[in-house]
Tab-separated table of C-alpha atoms and ligand atoms in Angstrom:
chain	number	residue	atom	x	y	z
A	173	MET	CA	0.000	0.000	0.000
A	174	LYS	CA	1.406	3.366	-0.999
A	175	LYS	CA	1.421	6.217	1.482
A	176	ILE	CA	-1.155	8.815	0.524
A	177	ILE	CA	-0.184	12.452	0.431
A	178	LEU	CA	-2.989	14.994	0.265
A	179	LEU	CA	-2.252	18.390	-1.248
A	180	THR	CA	-4.911	21.086	-1.207
A	181	GLY	CA	-5.155	24.398	-3.072
A	182	PHE	CA	-7.788	27.124	-2.998
A	183	GLU	CA	-10.227	28.529	-5.506
A	184	PRO	CA	-9.593	32.174	-6.555
A	185	PHE	CA	-10.623	34.933	-4.147
A	186	ASN	CA	-10.415	38.690	-3.748
A	187	LYS	CA	-11.153	39.503	-7.434
A	188	GLU	CA	-8.402	37.234	-8.792
A	189	THR	CA	-9.346	34.901	-11.641
A	190	ILE	CA	-6.845	32.221	-10.670
A	191	ASN	CA	-5.297	30.986	-7.457
A	192	PRO	CA	-1.678	29.849	-7.854
A	193	SER	CA	-2.109	27.320	-5.065
A	194	TRP	CA	-4.674	25.362	-7.060
A	195	GLU	CA	-2.801	25.858	-10.352
A	196	ALA	CA	0.305	24.330	-8.748
A	197	VAL	CA	-1.307	21.577	-6.707
A	198	ARG	CA	-3.458	20.282	-9.585
A	199	GLN	CA	-0.284	19.587	-11.575
A	200	LEU	CA	0.786	17.108	-8.915
A	201	ASP	CA	-2.409	15.020	-8.908
A	202	GLY	CA	-1.454	11.365	-9.229
A	203	TRP	CA	2.286	12.035	-8.881
A	204	HIS	CA	3.815	8.914	-7.410
A	205	GLU	CA	7.277	7.728	-6.589
A	206	GLY	CA	8.318	4.538	-4.774
A	207	GLU	CA	6.382	4.690	-1.545
A	208	PHE	CA	3.790	7.422	-2.101
A	209	VAL	CA	1.016	8.769	-4.284
A	210	VAL	CA	-0.392	12.306	-4.287
A	211	HIS	CA	-4.098	13.162	-4.213
A	212	VAL	CA	-5.306	16.745	-4.558
A	213	ARG	CA	-8.431	18.669	-3.581
A	214	GLN	CA	-9.590	22.209	-4.291
A	215	LEU	CA	-10.947	24.131	-1.316
A	216	PRO	CA	-13.550	26.898	-1.423
A	217	CYS	CA	-12.321	30.183	0.014
A	218	VAL	CA	-15.141	30.107	2.557
A	219	PHE	CA	-14.872	29.874	6.333
A	220	GLY	CA	-16.269	26.592	7.634
A	221	HIS	CA	-16.959	25.088	4.215
A	222	ALA	CA	-13.239	24.890	3.359
A	223	LEU	CA	-12.602	22.888	6.520
A	224	LYS	CA	-15.484	20.519	5.767
A	225	VAL	CA	-13.894	19.687	2.408
A	226	VAL	CA	-10.534	19.063	4.095
A	227	HIS	CA	-12.050	16.855	6.797
A	228	ARG	CA	-14.007	14.837	4.244
A	229	ALA	CA	-10.860	14.283	2.161
A	230	VAL	CA	-8.841	13.253	5.215
A	231	GLU	CA	-11.522	10.769	6.301
A	232	GLU	CA	-11.808	9.339	2.810
A	233	LEU	CA	-8.103	9.120	1.947
A	234	GLN	CA	-6.499	8.588	5.375
A	235	PRO	CA	-3.352	10.393	4.217
A	236	SER	CA	0.014	10.093	5.964
A	237	ILE	CA	0.834	13.688	5.111
A	238	VAL	CA	-1.317	16.722	4.331
A	239	ILE	CA	0.162	19.894	2.884
A	240	ALA	CA	-2.358	22.680	2.438
A	241	VAL	CA	-1.263	25.447	0.068
A	242	GLY	CA	-2.591	28.980	-0.335
A	243	GLN	CA	-1.890	32.243	-2.125
A	244	ALA	CA	-0.227	35.000	-0.127
A	245	GLY	CA	-0.204	37.922	-2.565
A	246	GLY	CA	2.701	40.212	-1.760
A	247	ARG	CA	4.886	37.578	-0.122
A	248	VAL	CA	8.242	37.290	-1.803
A	249	ASP	CA	8.988	33.582	-1.424
A	250	ILE	CA	7.653	30.144	-0.610
A	251	SER	CA	6.624	30.599	3.033
A	252	VAL	CA	6.530	27.477	5.127
A	253	GLU	CA	4.160	28.243	7.961
A	254	ARG	CA	5.176	27.442	11.523
A	255	VAL	CA	1.991	28.099	13.484
A	256	ALA	CA	-1.804	28.197	13.155
A	257	ILE	CA	-3.766	30.346	15.629
A	258	ASN	CA	-7.310	29.904	16.919
A	259	VAL	CA	-8.866	33.025	15.480
A	260	ASP	CA	-10.763	34.153	12.401
A	261	ASP	CA	-10.358	37.880	11.765
A	262	ALA	CA	-11.077	38.531	8.106
A	263	PRO	CA	-9.447	41.560	6.435
A	264	ILE	CA	-11.653	40.912	3.381
A	265	PRO	CA	-14.936	39.009	2.857
A	266	ASP	CA	-14.676	35.301	2.030
A	267	ASN	CA	-16.240	33.973	-1.186
A	268	GLN	CA	-19.667	33.903	0.475
A	269	GLN	CA	-19.243	37.551	1.469
A	270	ARG	CA	-18.830	36.675	5.122
A	271	VAL	CA	-16.540	38.697	7.368
A	272	LEU	CA	-15.729	37.045	10.673
A	273	VAL	CA	-14.123	39.184	13.361
A	274	ASP	CA	-12.208	37.808	16.335
A	275	GLN	CA	-14.048	34.530	16.342
A	276	ALA	CA	-12.543	31.284	17.638
A	277	ILE	CA	-12.140	28.560	15.029
A	278	VAL	CA	-12.633	25.916	17.712
A	279	ASN	CA	-14.374	27.146	20.861
A	280	GLY	CA	-12.230	26.232	23.842
A	281	GLY	CA	-9.440	24.965	21.578
A	282	PRO	CA	-5.785	25.749	22.278
A	283	ALA	CA	-4.535	29.170	21.179
A	284	ALA	CA	-2.289	27.615	18.545
A	285	TYR	CA	-0.884	24.506	16.918
A	286	PHE	CA	2.534	24.072	15.366
A	287	SER	CA	3.009	22.546	11.934
A	288	THR	CA	4.130	18.929	12.122
A	289	LEU	CA	6.013	19.201	8.822
A	290	PRO	CA	9.825	19.487	8.982
A	291	ILE	CA	9.634	23.216	8.240
A	292	LYS	CA	13.333	23.995	8.653
A	293	ALA	CA	14.374	21.079	6.468
A	294	ILE	CA	11.881	22.104	3.778
A	295	VAL	CA	13.204	25.683	3.722
A	296	HIS	CA	16.771	24.347	3.649
A	297	GLU	CA	16.081	22.053	0.706
A	298	LEU	CA	14.165	24.718	-1.219
A	299	ARG	CA	17.091	27.121	-0.875
A	300	GLU	CA	19.542	24.378	-1.903
A	301	ALA	CA	17.462	23.937	-5.047
A	302	GLY	CA	17.738	27.672	-5.783
A	303	LEU	CA	14.188	28.526	-4.786
A	304	PRO	CA	13.529	31.502	-2.448
A	305	ALA	CA	11.933	30.250	0.756
A	306	SER	CA	11.571	31.066	4.439
A	307	VAL	CA	9.847	29.996	7.611
A	308	SER	CA	6.801	32.180	8.228
A	309	GLN	CA	5.666	32.951	11.757
A	310	THR	CA	2.062	33.715	10.823
A	311	ALA	CA	-0.382	32.289	8.322
A	312	GLY	CA	-2.630	35.330	8.826
A	313	THR	CA	-6.160	35.215	10.231
A	314	PHE	CA	-8.154	34.538	7.062
A	315	VAL	CA	-9.282	31.276	5.432
A	316	CYS	CA	-5.777	29.799	5.106
A	317	ASN	CA	-5.060	30.021	8.823
A	318	HIS	CA	-8.609	28.732	9.438
A	319	VAL	CA	-7.920	25.596	7.369
A	320	PHE	CA	-4.451	25.157	8.875
A	321	TYR	CA	-5.773	25.400	12.458
A	322	GLY	CA	-8.767	23.136	11.799
A	323	LEU	CA	-6.550	20.545	10.141
A	324	MET	CA	-4.057	20.515	13.016
A	325	HIS	CA	-6.856	20.413	15.573
A	326	SER	CA	-8.466	17.361	14.004
A	327	ALA	CA	-5.107	15.589	13.640
A	328	HIS	CA	-4.590	16.237	17.342
A	329	GLU	CA	-8.118	15.152	18.350
A	330	TRP	CA	-8.035	11.987	16.263
A	331	GLY	CA	-4.627	11.109	17.653
A	332	THR	CA	-3.408	10.064	14.202
A	333	THR	CA	0.203	9.879	13.074
A	334	MET	CA	-0.754	12.077	10.123
A	335	ARG	CA	1.668	14.987	9.677
A	336	ALA	CA	0.289	18.240	8.362
A	337	GLY	CA	1.079	21.852	7.679
A	338	PHE	CA	0.633	24.841	5.444
A	339	ILE	CA	2.657	26.557	2.737
A	340	HIS	CA	1.891	30.030	1.383
A	341	ILE	CA	3.082	30.950	-2.107
A	342	PRO	CA	3.451	34.291	-3.917
A	343	TYR	CA	1.419	35.538	-6.888
A	344	LEU	CA	2.100	34.103	-10.317
A	345	PRO	CA	3.746	36.618	-12.700
A	346	GLN	CA	0.482	37.230	-14.583
A	347	GLN	CA	-1.196	38.208	-11.295
A	348	ALA	CA	1.708	40.398	-10.174
A	349	ALA	CA	1.454	42.213	-13.514
A	350	GLN	CA	-1.847	43.581	-12.155
A	351	HIS	CA	-0.282	44.481	-8.785
A	352	PRO	CA	2.734	46.615	-9.684
A	353	GLY	CA	5.599	46.140	-7.277
A	354	ALA	CA	4.367	42.805	-5.940
A	355	ALA	CA	6.692	39.807	-6.028
A	356	SER	CA	5.844	36.711	-8.016
A	357	MET	CA	7.050	33.195	-8.713
A	358	LYS	CA	6.704	31.131	-11.885
A	359	LEU	CA	4.284	28.231	-11.741
A	360	GLU	CA	6.944	25.643	-12.596
A	361	ASP	CA	9.086	26.874	-9.687
A	362	VAL	CA	6.154	26.617	-7.290
A	363	VAL	CA	5.380	23.097	-8.529
A	364	GLU	CA	9.035	22.103	-8.099
A	365	GLY	CA	8.966	23.677	-4.624
A	366	LEU	CA	5.988	21.552	-3.647
A	367	ARG	CA	7.702	18.413	-4.940
A	368	ILE	CA	10.655	19.291	-2.711
A	369	ALA	CA	8.338	19.868	0.257
A	370	VAL	CA	6.780	16.424	-0.223
A	371	ARG	CA	10.100	14.597	-0.639
A	372	THR	CA	11.644	16.426	2.321
A	373	THR	CA	8.676	15.619	4.560
A	374	LEU	CA	9.016	11.941	3.686
A	375	ALA	CA	12.760	12.033	4.320
A	376	HIS	CA	12.619	13.874	7.675
A	377	THR	CA	10.456	12.570	10.482
A	378	VAL	CA	12.504	14.824	12.761
A	379	ASP	CA	13.143	18.416	11.701
A	380	MET	CA	16.598	19.948	11.171
A	381	ARG	CA	17.982	22.335	13.764
A	382	GLU	CA	18.706	25.503	11.844
A	383	ALA	CA	17.827	29.093	12.747
A	384	GLY	CA	14.802	30.402	10.895
A	385	GLY	CA	13.203	32.957	13.180
A	386	LEU	CA	12.894	36.720	13.223
A	387	THR	CA	13.838	39.459	15.667
A	388	HIS	CA	10.490	41.217	15.168
B	278	PCA	N1	-5.146	32.517	0.452
B	278	PCA	C1	-5.990	33.055	1.495
B	278	PCA	C2	-7.211	32.179	1.481
B	278	PCA	C3	-7.169	31.402	0.224
B	278	PCA	C4	-5.807	31.596	-0.288
B	278	PCA	O1	-5.332	31.024	-1.281
B	278	PCA	C5	-5.293	33.183	2.836
B	278	PCA	O2	-4.063	33.332	2.858
B	278	PCA	O3	-5.945	33.139	3.867
């Protein structure tokens, strides 16, 4: 039996016509090597509903690893998220025009969960491959953080050995062309970056010890 790896990407939001996370992830559907096979799912950019789709996919596929991916317009590199926090505080409406403010994702849940991906090793390997990458200390408070927190909470509650985390990616060049000054990354580089994230997660059950924090 091959290990199942679930990759998720989001539908477009905030007036964009594409979401690079889905464009990248969909290219990896069915990718398999030796011990694993990749399945992908698209998530709606809607509080609550996005998490339902993730939970359904996890129950159905029983993946060993889940890497959720989202667009972070304006970020300059592949950002491997360290921490998900228990709050929805939407700077923009979701795709059902809902704006949640300072609402817990899980009532009574812990303030935060850490990624269980080898985040330092992933950043290290991405940089070795010539791809800009860094550890990110916040996944924001919109739908991406919502999915990340909900995913980590259920992994914790179910007591599974499933490892999970979140990666934010920059705009694609064609999106950045509409946002002058914003950074971008080519689709093929993002796809290669996600391949590296998958292989590195499989290779490292324990993370590397390498500085990746910030002073502010
Ligand atoms: N990015 C948003 C939600 C969907 C996406 O791709 C976020 O960072 O919250």
